[in-house]
Amino acid sequence: MNTQTDQILPFAGILEQAAASLPGADLDWVRAMRIRSYDRYVELGIPTVRQEAWKYTRLKTLEDTVFSPYHGDSNQTVDVLPGIHAASGAGVRLVFVNGHFRADLSNQEELPAGVILENLAATMIRDSNWLESQIANPLLGAAGSLESLNAAAMHDGYVLHVAKNVVVVKPIEVVFVGGLSEGPVASFPRNLIVLDEGAEARIIVHQCSAGTDASFSNTVSTVSLGQNARLSLATLQEEGDDATSVSTTQVECARDSAFDSMTLSMGAQLSRTEQHVALAGEGSSCRLDGAYLMRGSSHCDHTTLVDHLVPNTTSNEMFKGVLNDESRAVFQGKIVVHPDAQHTDGRMLNKTMLLSDRAEIDTKPELEIYADDVKCAHGATSGQLDETALFYLRSRGIPEAQARNLLVQSFLGEVIERITDDVLRDTITEKVVGWLPTGGQSS
Amino acid sequence: MLEIKNLHVTVDGTEILKGIDLSLGSGEMHAIMGPNGSGKSTLSYTIAGRAGYDVTEGEILFKGQNIVDLSPEDRAAEGIFLAFQYPVEIPGVANTTFLKEALNAMRRHRGEDELDAMQFVRMLREKVKELGISDDMLKRAVNAGFSGGEKKRNEILQMSVLEPALAVLDETDSGLDIDALKIVADGVNRLRNPERSMLMITHYQRLLDYIVPDFVHVLAHGRIQRSGGKELAQELEKNGYAEFTKTDAAA
Ligand SMILES: Nc1ncnc2c1ncn2[C@@H]1O[C@H](COP(=O)(O)OP(=O)(O)OP(=O)(O)O)[C@@H](O)[C@H]1O
Ligand SMILES: [Mg+2]
């Protein structure tokens, strides 16, 4: 039962405080979902390092900081919003500040027919039945504690629904800005992406901080891909040093659909990005990529679970990271090949470069295979910068700092090159160069 | 150009070079031959300034200046180039980018203007043609997936772009087929001039038919055992290194 007997449960009483003012207060199913989820959260408590899945990541900030949910003036001016395609203001973009939707900063126009892009609160009003069918049932009962907390406390988020055979050519950008408040603030974004048969879309999510206040965000995203649908999802996590950010993404792939994700983690005091992909239709595939750059005492955790449930499915994961100072990274990747899932092709790779001897990586790749005709491979390596390569570059006249940077870029290049969107790839390369210890020298 | 005096070098606590004396005049081509493990690569790394190759005694004078305390990049900027026995693969860094960075880093160091992209490409195109290096090899990442012979040719390309005053070639001929050997030898010969000295490490007399050295030295057991003209190489080809192995036992 509750393992937190020695401390107060964070966010205890959140429902009494806020349920009436939360979106969906007038919807029976939302109220029921909140109550059941809250009960489950109370039962499970906040994850602790005594649990296998949280062995390497401790949500310390929840132990010593009291975060108040929802409040935080969402009408503050935000000077600079990150944007790649939408930078000029011309692209499609949804913006959330401290978890609140900001219509004034968003642009939902320019979308083709058959595409719904709106905030969750709007969907509750417009089509509550559809929303219920998408998010109410699957989670309850099996959900983990943070997912349950999110389901109890969810406030707003983005909803994308693309109708059959509609291709959204331009990427959709979603910006979550935090840290803009007086005092520690918590937010519980809840996102939903549904692509019907043959639909295609690309989403770029920015998670960033505009202020320096402590923040806690607990995000849940649900992705459902119909037959032949394709989604590419990039998440650029550049939150401030006082941010704690946990997110869970649940993906279900129908026949011949494809889910591609790229996660760039370079901010936050602590971040955990958890992805669960169920390859439930024959011919479906997923690619989970990630790059992480940590310094100071930052901590990032990438946890993935891929379930190969039926024959002929493919998964490919590559997470590469660079750790400086006393930063720490965790990679937990698990591929499960279920008994029916013959001809599964599952690959997983985690490589970390340690730039400091105080940095630490904990990596745990796992394969669980219950079918006999499968191709699966996993690997994990970590090490310092290659001294021979460093000498090679320096012997060609390249100064040491620049040579180190080139080698870091070279190391991360392997995963960054897999990004097919040229603009996104260049942006991420620039961010990597900007992150480099000496400010970097573009090549 | 290069004067090495009583050079002792220790690697990981083991003394590998035990008193090397070697002198290269301007424009001279010297060959170093010697059995495996005799310290040839150690000497080349030490000249280029690799960390971990500790000079415990002696000095390396380059253009009259002792370079023992200079960083590898400073030595490169002064005009020292090492063609590696095992060139390193740098995935994700395009060969062209790398060459341009290297050249411009040195030009900056020397207070010269950097070449812009246009000037650089024009210059590169000339060199590439001479060495039979494909455009594809330039676009690809540095040495990544290159064949052994392609890597060696790439080293020579770097040398011709960087135009060093002293080139140390560590077994640049190893792993080359006959045609590639000729291309590489032509490339090296084209770079020979009265201001440029070269130190060529090789196991094969064959190379010396194409690149005729002014002097040949035999390195064994961390010392130059004998020096002579190009006929010394022929003698080694016939008799092997047995004689020098004995010399050491007596010493
Ligand atoms: N880190 C090290 N610690 C101890 N001994 C080393 C180390 N590195 C090299 N050596 C030794 O130094 C000696 C000289 O090596 P070196 O590579 O210079 O030989 P070489 O003459 O270039 O040989 P080859 O013809 O095979 O290329 C060898 O016996 C080698 O084992
Ligand atoms: Mg050698």
XYZ file of C-alpha atoms and ligand atoms in Angstrom:
726
model
C 0.000 0.000 0.000
C 1.118 3.518 0.551
C 4.848 3.510 1.040
C 4.865 7.190 1.904
C 3.693 6.812 5.473
C 6.676 8.775 6.703
C 5.795 11.859 4.717
C 2.895 13.859 3.470
C 1.633 12.850 0.074
C 2.310 15.678 -2.387
C -0.836 17.127 -3.897
C -3.002 15.520 -1.237
C -6.406 17.141 -1.311
C -5.901 18.468 -4.826
C -9.415 17.412 -5.817
C -11.167 19.179 -2.969
C -9.173 22.289 -3.707
C -9.661 22.461 -7.380
C -12.031 19.949 -8.911
C -14.870 22.399 -9.252
C -12.790 24.857 -11.222
C -11.077 22.336 -13.463
C -12.177 21.764 -17.035
C -14.914 19.157 -17.319
C -16.348 19.895 -13.869
C -19.801 19.546 -15.389
C -19.062 16.207 -17.097
C -19.877 13.047 -15.175
C -17.237 10.926 -16.806
C -14.518 13.492 -16.134
C -15.516 13.777 -12.477
C -15.583 9.999 -12.136
C -12.229 9.657 -13.844
C -10.669 12.242 -11.559
C -11.973 10.578 -8.415
C -10.954 7.049 -9.400
C -7.557 8.240 -10.561
C -7.002 10.199 -7.403
C -7.820 7.143 -5.295
C -5.329 5.133 -7.283
C -2.704 7.835 -6.861
C -3.251 7.827 -3.107
C -2.940 4.061 -3.119
C 0.300 4.056 -5.105
C 1.936 7.179 -3.731
C 4.765 9.034 -5.436
C 7.315 6.620 -6.955
C 10.342 5.939 -4.798
C 13.771 4.517 -5.531
C 12.635 1.321 -3.814
C 10.582 0.576 -6.913
C 12.503 -1.149 -9.697
C 11.274 1.258 -12.383
C 12.411 4.255 -10.318
C 15.595 2.815 -8.929
C 17.821 5.485 -10.468
C 15.558 8.516 -10.397
C 14.420 10.141 -7.211
C 11.762 12.826 -7.312
C 13.520 14.692 -4.574
C 11.978 18.040 -5.286
C 8.544 16.655 -4.398
C 9.914 15.767 -0.988
C 11.083 19.250 -0.091
C 9.124 21.709 -2.187
C 5.418 22.436 -2.001
C 4.092 23.148 -5.466
C 0.781 24.807 -5.873
C -1.162 23.561 -8.816
C -2.781 25.714 -11.502
C -2.274 29.127 -10.107
C 0.413 31.216 -11.545
C -0.597 34.141 -13.621
C -1.090 32.706 -17.054
C -1.616 36.124 -18.565
C 1.951 37.207 -18.181
C 3.727 38.429 -21.212
C 6.063 35.927 -22.735
C 8.816 37.686 -24.597
C 10.354 35.021 -26.713
C 8.577 31.879 -27.719
C 10.634 29.076 -29.140
C 9.632 28.050 -32.595
C 11.252 26.370 -35.510
C 8.854 26.408 -38.376
C 6.504 28.722 -36.516
C 9.234 31.165 -35.535
C 8.003 33.831 -37.919
C 4.552 33.530 -36.398
C 3.283 32.097 -39.652
C 3.085 28.446 -38.652
C 0.523 26.541 -36.683
C 1.212 26.773 -32.993
C -0.472 26.170 -29.653
C 0.973 27.802 -26.573
C 0.465 26.884 -22.920
C 1.822 29.004 -20.084
C 2.128 27.276 -16.707
C -0.273 24.712 -18.149
C -2.905 27.285 -19.197
C -3.869 27.571 -22.819
C -3.098 30.951 -24.361
C -5.277 31.500 -27.388
C -3.758 34.945 -27.866
C -0.314 33.403 -28.504
C -1.602 30.501 -30.567
C -2.427 30.103 -34.210
C -4.796 27.322 -35.190
C -5.520 28.554 -38.672
C -3.995 27.298 -41.888
C -4.921 23.693 -41.154
C -6.379 21.530 -43.898
C -9.960 20.270 -43.690
C -10.312 17.165 -41.567
C -7.889 18.365 -38.915
C -8.911 19.328 -35.434
C -6.280 21.029 -33.341
C -7.439 22.588 -30.110
C -6.915 22.607 -26.384
C -8.341 19.822 -24.257
C -10.794 22.080 -22.435
C -12.256 23.047 -25.796
C -12.651 19.414 -26.796
C -14.500 18.694 -23.539
C -17.062 21.258 -24.549
C -17.203 20.471 -28.254
C -17.189 16.668 -28.298
C -17.169 15.168 -24.837
C -18.322 11.710 -26.015
C -15.489 11.298 -28.478
C -12.974 12.490 -25.907
C -14.319 10.066 -23.341
C -13.933 7.181 -25.799
C -10.304 8.174 -26.329
C -9.009 8.880 -22.851
C -11.369 7.743 -20.146
C -11.198 3.998 -20.151
C -7.857 2.569 -21.133
C -5.882 4.177 -18.347
C -7.849 3.396 -15.270
C -6.813 0.381 -13.287
C -3.428 -0.201 -14.894
C -2.105 3.332 -14.721
C 1.019 4.161 -12.761
C 0.994 6.682 -9.982
C 2.073 9.727 -11.986
C -0.363 8.932 -14.760
C -3.091 8.595 -12.158
C -2.118 11.905 -10.602
C -2.296 13.471 -14.033
C -5.713 11.939 -14.753
C -6.976 13.279 -11.442
C -5.528 16.748 -11.819
C -5.342 17.268 -15.592
C -5.992 20.804 -16.577
C -5.370 21.428 -20.224
C -3.220 20.248 -23.126
C -3.401 19.841 -26.870
C -5.692 17.612 -28.867
C -4.951 16.709 -32.461
C -7.357 14.630 -34.494
C -6.575 14.019 -38.150
C -9.283 12.408 -40.262
C -8.835 9.480 -42.603
C -6.217 9.947 -45.329
C -5.567 13.579 -44.457
C -1.926 14.543 -44.565
C -0.869 17.556 -42.527
C 2.180 18.697 -44.422
C 3.376 21.512 -42.183
C 4.606 20.617 -38.744
C 2.469 21.600 -35.791
C 4.334 23.221 -32.931
C 3.219 23.096 -29.337
C 4.930 25.204 -26.710
C 4.763 24.620 -22.983
C 6.273 27.503 -21.069
C 6.799 27.105 -17.346
C 8.573 28.800 -14.500
C 6.594 32.017 -14.939
C 4.986 32.617 -11.596
C 5.555 33.711 -8.073
C 6.545 30.580 -6.241
C 6.708 26.943 -7.176
C 3.955 25.956 -9.554
C 2.742 22.578 -10.756
C 1.073 21.793 -14.038
C -0.575 18.662 -15.369
C -0.739 18.816 -19.154
C -2.870 16.196 -20.819
C -2.458 15.653 -24.563
C -4.228 13.490 -27.094
C -3.229 12.645 -30.638
C -5.488 10.561 -32.816
C -4.614 9.862 -36.420
C -7.283 7.995 -38.329
C -6.490 5.504 -41.054
C -3.914 6.784 -43.531
C -3.489 10.149 -41.780
C -0.095 11.786 -41.345
C 1.208 14.553 -39.108
C 4.345 15.974 -37.566
C 4.440 17.585 -34.161
C 7.234 19.520 -32.514
C 6.824 20.081 -28.785
C 8.899 22.690 -26.973
C 9.166 22.479 -23.222
C 10.853 25.545 -21.852
C 10.981 27.990 -18.970
C 10.570 31.705 -19.281
C 11.273 32.548 -15.657
C 13.421 31.152 -12.926
C 10.751 29.862 -10.581
C 10.678 26.226 -9.557
C 8.191 24.192 -11.500
C 6.859 20.685 -11.585
C 5.136 19.370 -14.651
C 3.547 15.982 -14.998
C 2.477 15.367 -18.562
C 0.519 12.489 -20.054
C 0.100 12.084 -23.794
C -1.982 9.444 -25.494
C -1.291 8.610 -29.122
C -3.508 6.416 -31.214
C -2.500 5.609 -34.779
C -4.986 4.029 -37.173
C -4.071 1.699 -39.985
C -1.304 3.153 -42.161
C -1.140 6.355 -40.149
C 2.199 8.104 -39.595
C 3.183 10.382 -36.776
C 6.479 11.995 -36.157
C 6.853 13.614 -32.760
C 9.824 15.677 -31.646
C 10.174 16.931 -28.093
C 12.719 19.619 -27.281
C 13.087 19.793 -23.536
C 15.000 22.940 -22.596
C 13.503 23.743 -19.223
C 15.224 25.843 -16.592
C 17.521 24.673 -13.841
C 14.684 24.627 -11.323
C 12.289 22.568 -13.360
C 11.209 19.029 -12.623
C 9.532 17.489 -15.573
C 8.015 14.041 -15.873
C 6.103 12.856 -18.873
C 4.496 9.647 -20.002
C 3.506 8.950 -23.577
C 1.317 5.970 -24.417
C 1.265 4.978 -28.068
C -0.870 2.385 -29.780
C -0.082 1.477 -33.379
C -2.564 -0.261 -35.670
C -1.628 -2.234 -38.781
C 1.143 -0.729 -40.940
C 1.251 2.493 -38.953
C 4.494 4.170 -37.936
C 5.432 6.211 -34.912
C 8.701 8.165 -34.939
C 9.912 10.125 -32.012
C 12.942 12.263 -31.291
C 13.529 13.547 -27.786
C 16.142 16.184 -27.113
C 16.752 16.613 -23.398
C 19.030 19.468 -22.485
C 17.379 21.270 -19.607
C 15.596 20.831 -16.278
C 17.023 19.899 -12.909
C 15.324 16.562 -13.335
C 13.445 15.118 -16.239
C 11.930 11.743 -16.883
C 10.587 10.909 -20.307
C 8.697 7.678 -20.395
C 7.376 6.186 -23.607
C 5.266 3.068 -23.959
C 4.591 1.840 -27.450
C 2.220 -1.005 -28.212
C 2.816 -2.363 -31.708
C -0.626 -3.886 -31.950
C -1.115 -4.223 -35.703
C 0.929 -6.279 -38.152
C 3.478 -4.274 -40.102
C 3.520 -1.444 -37.584
C 6.787 0.114 -36.519
C 8.240 2.655 -34.178
C 11.447 4.554 -33.921
C 12.381 6.059 -30.583
C 15.408 8.294 -30.734
C 16.898 10.587 -28.182
C 19.814 12.889 -27.536
C 20.644 14.182 -24.094
C 23.099 16.852 -23.014
C 23.425 17.368 -19.308
C 25.664 19.514 -17.162
C 25.828 20.859 -13.629
C 23.860 18.525 -11.393
C 21.059 17.885 -13.865
C 19.479 14.499 -14.163
C 17.593 13.020 -17.095
C 15.865 9.690 -17.381
C 14.640 8.073 -20.588
C 12.529 5.022 -20.004
C 10.979 3.121 -22.872
C 8.807 0.057 -23.205
C 8.003 -1.420 -26.586
C 5.477 -4.226 -26.746
C 5.610 -6.309 -29.913
C 2.180 -7.874 -29.748
C 1.629 -9.322 -33.236
C 3.814 -10.712 -36.052
C 6.002 -8.570 -38.342
C 6.542 -5.462 -36.304
C 9.684 -3.370 -36.065
C 11.157 -1.169 -33.381
C 14.368 0.807 -33.465
C 15.715 2.882 -30.607
C 18.816 4.996 -30.386
C 19.572 7.186 -27.386
C 22.888 9.001 -27.245
C 24.018 11.493 -24.682
C 26.838 13.613 -23.384
C 27.296 14.233 -19.682
C 29.435 16.955 -18.182
C 30.189 18.017 -14.596
C 28.290 15.880 -12.102
C 25.228 15.356 -14.216
C 23.543 12.039 -14.427
C 21.516 10.157 -16.983
C 19.389 7.064 -16.831
C 18.339 4.888 -19.734
C 15.930 2.045 -19.164
C 14.801 0.399 -22.353
C 12.695 -2.692 -22.543
C 11.543 -4.619 -25.572
C 8.929 -7.309 -24.977
C 8.230 -9.768 -27.784
C 4.928 -11.457 -27.035
C 4.292 -15.123 -27.938
C 2.465 -14.369 -31.207
C 4.940 -11.793 -32.389
C 6.982 -13.835 -34.856
C 9.339 -11.977 -37.211
C 9.778 -9.144 -34.786
C 12.730 -6.895 -35.509
C 13.677 -5.016 -32.353
C 16.778 -2.929 -31.886
C 17.907 -0.713 -29.069
C 21.098 1.209 -28.538
C 22.250 3.529 -25.774
C 25.611 5.279 -25.895
C 26.896 7.880 -23.487
C 29.965 10.040 -23.562
C 31.240 11.145 -20.182
C 33.109 14.444 -20.291
C 33.760 14.467 -16.572
C 34.677 11.691 -14.191
C 31.974 12.858 -11.791
C 29.213 12.312 -14.341
C 27.255 9.085 -14.217
C 25.129 6.962 -16.522
C 22.907 4.140 -15.385
C 21.759 2.106 -18.318
C 19.530 -0.908 -18.364
C 18.557 -2.316 -21.745
C 16.300 -5.363 -21.490
C 14.863 -7.884 -23.901
C 12.031 -10.197 -22.990
C 11.331 -12.617 -25.793
C 8.491 -15.146 -25.875
C 8.500 -15.895 -29.624
C 11.158 -17.967 -31.369
C 11.583 -16.456 -34.833
C 12.755 -12.932 -34.078
C 15.677 -10.587 -34.653
C 16.492 -8.555 -31.588
C 19.587 -6.717 -30.496
C 20.483 -4.300 -27.797
C 23.645 -2.579 -26.759
C 24.862 -0.009 -24.309
C 28.233 1.667 -24.078
C 29.712 4.550 -22.203
C 33.135 6.068 -22.262
C 35.257 9.146 -22.401
C 36.188 11.125 -25.425
C 38.480 9.075 -27.643
C 42.002 10.344 -26.918
C 43.392 9.082 -30.211
C 40.728 10.932 -32.165
C 41.391 14.054 -30.104
C 45.098 13.843 -30.886
C 44.340 13.252 -34.562
C 42.318 16.460 -34.789
C 44.826 18.488 -32.778
C 47.686 17.195 -34.906
C 45.871 18.845 -37.816
C 46.055 22.189 -36.052
C 42.561 22.212 -34.558
C 42.744 23.700 -31.037
C 41.879 21.359 -28.204
C 38.566 22.953 -27.195
C 37.344 22.979 -30.761
C 38.548 19.424 -31.302
C 36.605 18.259 -28.252
C 33.496 19.962 -29.547
C 33.871 18.390 -32.953
C 34.095 14.982 -31.332
C 30.984 15.589 -29.247
C 29.137 16.701 -32.372
C 30.449 13.704 -34.204
C 29.216 11.449 -31.418
C 25.712 12.916 -31.349
C 25.664 13.165 -35.135
C 24.770 9.516 -35.428
C 21.378 10.071 -33.850
C 20.790 13.618 -35.105
C 21.346 12.521 -38.689
C 18.327 10.260 -38.364
C 16.008 13.289 -38.208
C 14.365 13.625 -41.601
C 13.013 17.173 -41.194
C 15.941 19.316 -42.428
C 14.907 22.417 -40.519
C 14.475 20.488 -37.292
C 17.777 18.698 -37.772
C 19.635 21.970 -38.330
C 17.957 23.529 -35.302
C 18.944 20.652 -33.074
C 22.495 20.724 -34.419
C 22.659 24.434 -33.582
C 21.376 23.781 -30.084
C 24.038 21.127 -29.597
C 26.748 23.495 -30.808
C 25.418 26.204 -28.486
C 25.480 23.803 -25.557
C 29.110 22.811 -26.007
C 31.375 23.746 -23.116
C 33.182 26.623 -24.815
C 30.090 27.914 -26.511
C 31.129 25.947 -29.535
C 32.393 26.918 -32.885
C 30.106 26.130 -35.717
C 31.669 24.068 -38.430
C 64.938 21.760 -40.035
C 64.614 19.003 -37.444
C 67.233 18.036 -34.950
C 66.594 15.335 -32.389
C 69.173 15.040 -29.663
C 69.496 12.162 -27.217
C 65.724 11.693 -27.119
C 64.376 9.422 -24.380
C 60.646 8.750 -24.331
C 58.590 6.875 -21.787
C 55.091 5.573 -22.432
C 53.019 4.321 -19.499
C 56.140 3.958 -17.410
C 58.086 2.001 -20.045
C 61.029 3.608 -21.761
C 60.536 3.059 -25.489
C 63.002 5.497 -27.052
C 66.417 5.292 -25.478
C 68.507 8.075 -26.899
C 67.613 8.939 -30.485
C 69.849 11.269 -32.470
C 68.593 12.352 -35.837
C 69.100 15.388 -37.995
C 67.082 16.390 -41.055
C 68.247 19.268 -43.213
C 65.916 21.425 -45.266
C 64.532 19.638 -48.292
C 65.856 16.253 -47.214
C 63.977 12.988 -47.385
C 64.891 10.488 -44.692
C 63.589 6.951 -44.389
C 63.345 5.057 -41.120
C 63.135 1.293 -41.178
C 63.103 -1.149 -38.325
C 61.442 -4.226 -36.894
C 57.935 -4.200 -35.432
C 57.794 -2.691 -31.992
C 61.137 -0.936 -32.330
C 59.657 2.494 -31.575
C 59.055 4.029 -35.001
C 55.472 5.116 -34.305
C 56.501 6.226 -30.840
C 59.031 8.549 -32.449
C 56.434 9.921 -34.871
C 53.873 10.518 -32.087
C 56.500 12.200 -29.959
C 57.431 14.576 -32.771
C 53.743 15.450 -33.229
C 53.231 15.934 -29.473
C 50.860 13.191 -28.413
C 49.888 13.231 -24.723
C 51.326 10.346 -22.736
C 54.584 10.258 -24.693
C 56.828 11.739 -22.067
C 60.188 13.110 -23.053
C 62.376 12.295 -20.075
C 65.634 13.394 -21.611
C 66.907 15.153 -24.695
C 65.269 17.625 -27.050
C 63.525 18.062 -30.367
C 64.587 21.178 -32.188
C 62.366 22.300 -35.021
C 63.611 25.316 -36.957
C 65.968 25.821 -34.036
C 63.228 25.916 -31.366
C 62.754 23.179 -28.775
C 59.174 22.019 -29.317
C 58.951 19.457 -26.535
C 56.527 21.605 -24.528
C 54.316 22.690 -27.429
C 50.780 21.364 -27.859
C 50.037 19.252 -30.936
C 48.029 22.100 -32.506
C 50.871 24.553 -32.004
C 53.316 22.133 -33.591
C 50.926 21.701 -36.510
C 50.696 25.447 -36.908
C 54.500 25.650 -36.850
C 54.485 23.278 -39.798
C 54.686 19.714 -38.485
C 52.450 17.104 -40.041
C 52.065 13.444 -39.153
C 50.442 10.994 -41.547
C 49.104 8.363 -39.152
C 49.877 4.682 -39.444
C 46.232 4.119 -38.488
C 44.180 7.163 -39.524
C 41.246 7.776 -37.187
C 37.595 7.659 -38.242
C 35.547 10.697 -37.226
C 31.910 9.905 -38.043
C 29.591 12.844 -38.543
C 32.312 15.337 -39.516
C 32.528 15.794 -43.273
C 35.999 15.437 -44.744
C 35.758 18.844 -46.450
C 34.600 20.557 -43.258
C 37.450 18.979 -41.366
C 40.072 20.058 -43.914
C 38.743 23.597 -43.961
C 38.632 23.811 -40.151
C 42.172 22.498 -39.938
C 43.574 24.825 -42.567
C 41.808 27.881 -41.198
C 42.743 27.069 -37.606
C 46.378 27.097 -38.666
C 46.007 30.238 -40.724
C 44.429 31.977 -37.725
C 47.248 30.750 -35.547
C 49.769 32.208 -37.969
C 47.871 35.484 -38.232
C 46.864 34.866 -41.832
C 43.416 35.452 -43.318
C 41.067 32.505 -43.371
C 40.048 31.124 -46.738
C 36.382 31.532 -47.549
C 34.353 28.596 -48.802
C 34.895 29.504 -52.463
C 38.651 29.912 -52.217
C 38.912 26.736 -50.222
C 36.918 24.630 -52.639
C 38.907 25.916 -55.594
C 42.180 25.033 -53.884
C 40.868 21.655 -52.780
C 39.661 20.713 -56.233
C 43.192 20.973 -57.621
C 44.718 18.781 -54.916
C 41.973 16.221 -55.172
C 42.442 15.806 -58.884
C 46.146 15.113 -58.467
C 45.487 12.414 -55.873
C 42.604 10.672 -57.610
C 40.263 11.269 -54.664
C 36.571 11.208 -55.517
C 34.057 13.921 -54.611
C 32.253 11.259 -52.691
C 35.232 10.763 -50.389
C 35.278 14.485 -49.655
C 31.614 14.581 -48.755
C 31.780 11.558 -46.526
C 32.761 11.727 -42.888
C 36.491 11.763 -42.149
C 37.837 8.270 -42.865
C 34.496 6.717 -41.875
C 34.118 3.486 -43.747
C 37.131 4.316 -45.947
C 39.168 1.349 -47.127
C 42.718 1.077 -45.820
C 44.101 2.517 -49.052
C 41.550 5.351 -49.114
C 42.522 6.348 -45.604
C 46.183 6.572 -46.601
C 45.362 8.658 -49.652
C 43.260 10.906 -47.435
C 46.298 11.474 -45.215
C 48.281 12.612 -48.240
C 45.416 14.897 -49.251
C 45.533 16.494 -45.804
C 49.257 16.935 -46.134
C 48.957 18.609 -49.506
C 46.265 20.973 -48.183
C 48.183 21.854 -45.016
C 51.553 22.178 -46.771
C 53.740 21.432 -43.754
C 57.436 22.223 -43.477
C 58.082 18.788 -41.983
C 56.054 15.725 -42.848
C 56.370 12.492 -40.904
C 54.802 9.637 -42.841
C 54.206 6.579 -40.677
C 53.827 3.553 -42.950
C 51.804 5.487 -45.459
C 52.600 2.725 -47.959
C 51.156 -0.118 -45.890
C 47.970 -1.577 -47.286
C 48.233 0.109 -50.667
C 47.876 -1.752 -53.944
C 50.440 -1.033 -56.677
C 48.355 1.678 -58.364
C 47.544 3.419 -55.104
C 51.193 3.230 -54.089
C 52.147 5.090 -57.268
C 49.478 7.725 -56.681
C 50.622 8.249 -53.107
C 54.297 8.292 -54.107
C 53.552 10.846 -56.848
C 51.661 12.918 -54.301
C 54.595 12.847 -51.913
C 57.130 13.572 -54.653
C 55.096 16.558 -55.839
C 55.363 18.003 -52.349
C 59.090 17.624 -52.183
C 60.837 20.930 -52.365
C 63.961 22.545 -50.965
C 62.031 24.005 -48.003
C 60.214 20.847 -47.000
C 61.738 17.915 -45.129
C 60.219 14.490 -44.815
C 60.649 11.560 -42.504
C 59.222 8.419 -43.973
C 58.686 5.290 -41.903
C 58.352 2.133 -43.933
C 58.891 -1.602 -43.890
C 59.286 -1.885 -47.626
C 62.167 -1.213 -49.917
C 59.474 -1.142 -52.654
C 58.343 2.350 -51.586
C 61.888 3.630 -51.791
C 61.935 2.779 -55.501
C 59.266 5.434 -55.959
C 60.324 7.899 -53.319
C 64.071 7.965 -53.274
C 65.419 8.939 -49.863
C 68.565 10.920 -49.205
C 69.236 8.921 -46.033
C 68.099 5.652 -44.524
C 68.158 4.935 -40.772
C 67.630 1.698 -38.954
C 65.712 2.005 -35.698
C 65.782 -0.944 -33.336
C 65.317 -1.207 -29.590
C 64.659 2.497 -29.242
C 67.873 3.683 -30.909
C 69.115 4.530 -34.362
C 71.418 1.584 -34.980
C 72.784 2.561 -38.321
C 72.425 5.281 -40.934
C 73.361 5.282 -44.561
C 72.273 6.066 -48.080
C 69.519 4.369 -50.044
C 71.670 1.292 -50.568
C 71.185 0.508 -46.860
C 67.546 -0.287 -47.619
C 68.600 -2.860 -50.207
C 70.958 -4.447 -47.747
C 68.153 -4.697 -45.166
C 65.875 -6.252 -47.747
C 68.474 -8.979 -48.216
C 69.668 -9.581 -44.654
C 66.761 -8.556 -42.452
C 67.298 -7.004 -39.023
C 69.233 -9.890 -37.414
C 72.395 -7.840 -37.176
C 70.686 -5.057 -35.182
C 68.987 -7.395 -32.807
C 72.437 -8.697 -31.874
C 73.840 -5.177 -31.497
C 71.285 -4.501 -28.809
C 72.017 -7.677 -26.907
C 75.663 -6.626 -26.741
C 74.832 -3.085 -25.615
N 51.041 2.407 -23.726
C 52.127 1.619 -23.843
N 52.665 1.032 -22.751
C 53.741 0.246 -22.835
N 54.346 -0.037 -23.997
C 53.865 0.513 -25.109
C 52.739 1.377 -25.096
N 52.487 1.772 -26.352
C 53.425 1.190 -27.121
N 54.245 0.430 -26.393
C 55.362 -0.391 -26.852
O 56.295 0.427 -27.465
C 57.001 -0.311 -28.430
C 57.154 0.494 -29.682
O 55.896 0.638 -30.311
P 55.764 1.395 -31.694
O 54.309 1.459 -32.030
O 56.494 2.659 -31.616
O 56.509 0.390 -32.682
P 56.705 0.481 -34.250
O 58.142 0.482 -34.483
O 55.923 1.588 -34.810
O 56.099 -0.931 -34.715
P 55.304 -1.332 -36.059
O 56.339 -1.585 -37.075
O 54.629 -2.605 -35.679
O 54.369 -0.248 -36.383
C 56.248 -1.621 -28.605
O 56.937 -2.641 -27.957
C 54.937 -1.356 -27.928
O 54.388 -2.527 -27.376
Mg 54.289 1.730 -36.049
